Amino acid sequence: MDTSLDGGGRLPLKAYLPYTPAASGDYVFEFKDDCGRTQTFTYNVPPLELTTYEYHPEYFEPRITKSLCGRIRIYPFAGENSDKILTLNGQPFDKTSLWIRYNDYPKDVKKDDITTNVMARWRGEDMIAMYNEQNGKGQNIPAKDIWIELPDTKGKLTMQVLAKGVDWTVSDEYSECFAPKLEVNLDNASLSYNHHTFASYACVDHLSGSILIEPINNVSPVTMELYDRRGGQLLDKKEGVNSLVKFTLGDYLKKTGGKVQFSYFMRITDPACNNYVEEVLPVYDLSSYRLIATTPNQKNICPGENLTLICPNFGANMTYTWTRPDGVEMTGRIVTIPAEEVTPELSGVFTILVTGKTVCIEKVVYQKEFELSISPDELWWNKPEDANWNNINNWYDKDGNPAHAIPAHCTNVHIPAHPGSNNDKGKDIFPDLDPKISIQGDFSLPECNDIYFHYGSKLGNPQELNYHHAYVDYNFGVVTPEVPDQGKAYKDENVNFPQANNEIMHRDKWYMLAAPLHNMYSADFNLAGYPMIYSRYVKINQSEPLTDAGFGASYAKLNSLFSSDEYDKSKTINGMVVKVDGYNTYSPGESNQKNLDKLKGIIRIPYFEDNDRLKAYPLEQYDPETHKSKVWYFNRRTLKPLNRYEEIARTEKAYRFVFETEYADGKSGVSMIPINGSAVKGYAASTDKIHSGEWFMLGNPFMSPIDFDKFYEINKDYIESYYYIYEDGRWKVYSQDNKIASTLGSVIEPMQSILLRKKGGNMLAFPTFGSKSVLVSPNKVQERSLSSRAVEAGSLYPLHITAKNKAGETTAMLGIGTRSGNLPALSNDANTDIPVAYIVDPENGEANVFQNCEDSDAEGFTLGVYTKLNAPVDLYVDNIDRSRFKMLLLEDRLTGKVQDLLQNPLYSFVNEPGYSGRRGSIPKSV
């Protein structure tokens, strides 16, 4: 290394050795001579004092004016706090060392086009001094008066504030690469008026008012013309204006009649440049409570953010006093509450009091209360007064206390299974985002961070929610082996919200469930066999004696999506069939349900980024770097892992609802879908891979109930008029054109899937807007009881045929002379114990749970009972219209026995193994 001194007696730069500061503390050095004698020396290194540079771009408030026609003048440091744009250790920087550089020019502007009032020796090639007093020598121009000029143009000029030395070298402790680019928007350099000094008001009686206005970006004094917006009539004209000027609005009522308007039209003309601009001027109503603005620009706010309150300018010599919910008073037209004081405890009612003098009142000019919601990080919908999301009385904090706040974009939200209500009706009330119900008022549109749907919860019109992530629960409860009823599942009780997880699915029962989120896989229910969880689809077997819609078909792979788009055989759209094994001491996975116990019985999806929940999935490994999971198979008999796995892509889409479409800007929501030649908001589900006449399963894509009647009306050319749900060991049906014979209601609940039959087409439409919307209120109560329809049914369906054994019962109906269509009878290989009663269509031989007959053949038909249980069966008829029958003879085809059902409506027989066919017939009677 060259260590010779330069001409100034200094080492050249390349001679300096790099160094790293030593850690603070005591350093002990030991010296030892050749004779073995030692001596120690201790040296203390004090803690290193760090130099901290901070940027505050919010203090960059340039002023833009016009100096000459065709030239823009910018005052970069016009803001009151411009010396704090860059701070050193929390203090304004040494004013002799700050410079500004302009480096990104608008289109068609060159460096040479820019001029400044700073002398050349205080300017670099592309920078000027912020304070150019340098050691008291120089121009001594105050920073706020430094300007740069460039040709009148549109676009942006980009600047940086830098710390520079006298010789323009970068400070040793600061690098310009950290300096943010500060933009000056030149689009606002046109002739206009000063919005900061603008003031207006309309008196409470609307008979008078005032406008104070000041021109900006003008070269010469301007002419201002005020016009009536309704009729275009010139009301006033003022010439030679170069500062604030007043227009008294009450003076113009003789011309316009009526009362003071809440906006006027103004033309501002700059004669020097032969230029003019037309503006609409707002007039603030002193009787309104909606004049207060906030930054952030909403009134449901996250804690830890600076909160600025803004009142309109009502004129000179006004005093603005704000009173916070905690009693603290603040003064000023614009006040800022520091971030550390913006906490949920500040949520509540604020008051603004403006005093002064106007043309209509002295002293109290404006006094209003307004509400701000400062949301905690977690809110629960609990004991609501109504279904209004924006009602602060409907939300509780995580400790179970009233929050007096609504969710903001930072709030995680929980919707319980049973939120209860705060009224005397005692029924659950769920939120409904219908704008007519969740009234926006002063708050933003419904929003939250993450939303958790506990199993059994609902949300009306979920497409209106702005959210980050959604989670859905499938609650199978907790099985306690010590309880005698070992197969029964019990809810996991939340201490503060005991009804949150009250809805559970019991063991050893099949449930038809919806998969309402994107990218849900069969692996999501793979708990390595502890316990065994079966995720299936409906497989149709068109065999005698009737159609079997069973659950015997498993998804082929762990990475199978619950969608027909990915797996043709499933004939499933956003749905699945699930069963969890009950407690059983003879099976390893059923006697030790440890993995489901870790989840407290609740499978929450998605789970892959939740390390605690991922522990219940021992055969899954998630890589947060690649966003992929590896899921291993296991031996279903021994439950030992196999050396075979599937890879699953885990994306952000997994947290979004299936009804959403991703837009070009990265946001998502419902799209526009075609309905009868028009485009409406909604969701379209593809049925391309399902053939006409085939059965398929469809999951409710919304966390809101769906009205099947409306859904069918929209899609009647593509599906049959009925749907089925497997419940309590048998298929139940709802028919849009046969409601009296239905065993289900018209409303399809959230998280429910249904069985449909396709007519044609390649798409099913779910409109979500206007009168065509298929969504219904989550608080609508539907009737699902067959018995309540019996009286009405008598006139249309003269015969009910019920088959009953120890496992359960089903009913078939015969309709005479009705216009209703037949309803197919379905069996299920998952449960063949409960007898299925059906009537045979005399034309095509199909088995139906409802059969429509003409009067001419009403007394001759075949009936059947399908069950594989070797047990007695009671077959009985009721609701008989005796005016149609003199005799009603039942002939048992297997035994030859004949019985008059009018005399004895109960017929009993023992079902024999191997026979499950068309048991009897009723011939024409006399």
Steps between C-alpha positions, in 0.01 A plus 500: 500500500623846411520696826682809377339833589333710237567866453263592780674278754229235487498135405338440164153351513620158385731482805215491751437154643142385534389433854208357693403655835574269793220378722457703817640366829830441686792356305783341708847482344777286652869577436767238563875552476775245429545433871140394541388808684149619410306819530137568407341809358123570481344724240132595490324553168189710560172426313505627147290811448306433184420779261140476383373661183126508443293618209158664546353538151173623654674833566571554132231754410612696194307804377434541128431834335518669162761773461472559128265374234620156405729456803444309827672607820550247778590589861629160627536611862182698546372263767528606864697188590719470191815500716380168645480315170834345598595478868821402676447321832146634508599863446487720189811459292777758495353755268833564324522139389163427338453507126229409260549319173247484219570203279183371328354757265157519340470415134644766264684679785880512493747579772587830334134607509512520881599824669526606863551807717802342672838635379703277276769428758236350728367276225633174373426355161166369621472615860447814703563587865215473742649764726767686307640718782818282531698645789310824474634573156269498203165613380318448827171406330258337746430140409129562453582757229732280294338409171560319178324568171425287197271513198127456560437128456322198639651206682730473799833643607690271737733633768721365777617672817862404568767564761803643317830648606653823376689315229183316390625169641256267667514497879693204647198396700230542240439357156275666244359162398278515809348834402139459385387670185266789570255576223361837395179456302504761225145414397390733781693797363211631297304814578270421794415608854678436829328205666685563826359849549162433337210544744125467457181437694125512471315622807268263682192667350663484154411867441854627509859387483844590379782394269862608557726420205856581390644445151825306450732428209405830340743745343282810521203593720200296390132546431262278701144433384252313722211314332183326613552127426134430439422767246844619398418860599793737574468604866813710560820612330819627669801631306864559592502222761842387629415397858207376709166639389155451652168414333194546725249238384189652657533798266417282199171349617303774327643377170473129560210472743483215747788447738878491498632217283759249618719555196565782252678532169799737463708616205851637578669693217867606484506783241881510473512148358154504341422195712198394703381207713153394613451355848211363708515648851352304794302683766505333844166468674527609865202279584673184375686253721699354210755776449783343697772321304771273633837371389497204449197584289250290695348487846579142590868521573783271602691573820859616479444737205516878508144628496430841346165674547404767248220754519411716197621857500211728595700824476748720682523539878331169577591281798477123456482287815489120496400293801604134499313215674767505772425868572821639347449825304695596187486826304549573133305446181725203429628300796703181514480240775839322522509129422580396857175658621284340230385193694169312524432688823468817293212353301175689553337842456706808413373860505600792280421857614566791265462853638534833325291732289314437175240692303227308682627427849749607760678284755400133436534450125501121490464232768456132418570156638644227280606144564836339432567129530853405597500127467694250711693224325216249554121534505215251548148538366305448823157581646420730207215749497444448128675367188690826436875435469561871562319509836763545771267333753520168313869432565691373803873483564682170549452519878122501458447872569302744282753658264302809390678461166458335163765312301766690308746369243731384780236309702462122516132409519322193640143405407377243758261215431248653741560872560166544678333838494440801720123498470202324652460255209800296609588376150843520342565804284779476244655795316363589158713719273207606284558879474140556606571313825867572572464871447836659429431836662829664595690170494674327213348212308508175705858389541733298723836331495432127550153354553431172679176315433426263787304200378132596484563873452363710214570830327243662277635631167865408566600634158472849652782435750850636448726252681850354497459132591195281566494185715219245526454244779373143476413414859488129590512561875707314757434137592560418866564127556405526868144601410269197468361622167839457337396576147357842583700814426506796736571862415821676596380794707651846464511662844395847384269384221356165612264474201772555238551130423157368594425349160679167458492203266479165675714195443404216267265723301532612140476873430468669164719807537600795288858598425455879478870591468729461203748213489352267761644149471415155627828518695352776717311227690799264526583469870711186446214276616467641853206479448410379153326770299334413172462766231290367213281602211158377388517206261187422301409139421200472270404145604182319604285548689578873525781752451775472760674826590768367730814612676722205420735687264817657642709766334788333315776720639576718800544797269152465350310826502136504609400609151389334180746720309785295640349156546246391238371193683383691806237704315544747783514880510635648824364219716585177680354228718676444835478253787718472812533165673358488849675376812568126485737311728567236231656733244834682553387822336156498658618426853769767478367808323803704601538713189141617490525557877794736438261707291229478766289330239511794259657471156568859400584568138747626391741372764834453322658826629380442858781307670283399795232349278754344268610281793175307457611411146811286569511376141516848350801726461448857385785699348438876543774575245345306213142525633454128447395212723610140485229264628576132561260208471456247781390139533133516596521176698820557699505882468873486423633759249576387147789607282270685265394863503324767299612858454245778540539866402391726784423851379330815623196390303436241773384782727242635256143396423428295188245754378776758453685578180847652515522836322795642310594726795539199730172558682214252480122497517189390314512547126243587237308195375248467215133471600238504223717713276603745774810516717446498877728456799536143618680166481493245219580132566611291206317174427699418185607155620152394607276349233129559454294266718787443746475562873760725661577654837512877545627680810358836605784734399387772741496531878150634444185289448378451143138499383462194276181636346689802365800287409279264300317785329835630370627152403179315409629412154806332651380305807194309617264675740605302810798442726586232756693494829599188689397547864440262789566193290268577206466726200272801543371709213380848414316568176432847370181389325398245763554683828222324690663162446845630595683388812743792481456875482593735219797652686844340460714584802868598493748209512233274348533307175205362304436239232369628166420354160618673185281581201754673277722805458851547633456751782294571811445864593485647851404868459567703815352837414151644475175310466672203336733437793485142626624604845255529788525640849703285741226568753215359294320206663388225264244224546628145455221297664299266279225452759405867495404461133273199552170689502582686183634185345173312533333669207787433261671182616235254611741226600805490728687168519747462789747217554641469852731264686715525810763704311267774376233585245435669167182610322399488133207695359251446223357810333194483276444757228771742617740693281799421718782290362610167641777488760750213474545269799866460601678245714849527651746217545626681811181396681271228366319436829234770480229390254447716193135509390439574133238485225577372151433723203269295274646659186878460546528269800703749709468502877371828641447639846222708347297364211248702305215298342210586278149430636460214253784291640500624859377174645761278341867536593801310631676588824832387646699496822879495483703391805766239567416470869352162590227634726123561516368786286175686555340633184211733560299755308338820623354825375265296282244687292218247547285675240729351235510141629235240581772244567877532524646152462869430565636183344832370639682361198733289713241330721186541291317651795230763425379767744243780471685808626177691545400246765847454648760761389791314669667211322795324667754261355850373572761617253695199379875509426574525131162647411468875465269548211160615389307347780136557420241641268164667532280405205199696383231493767125506461 
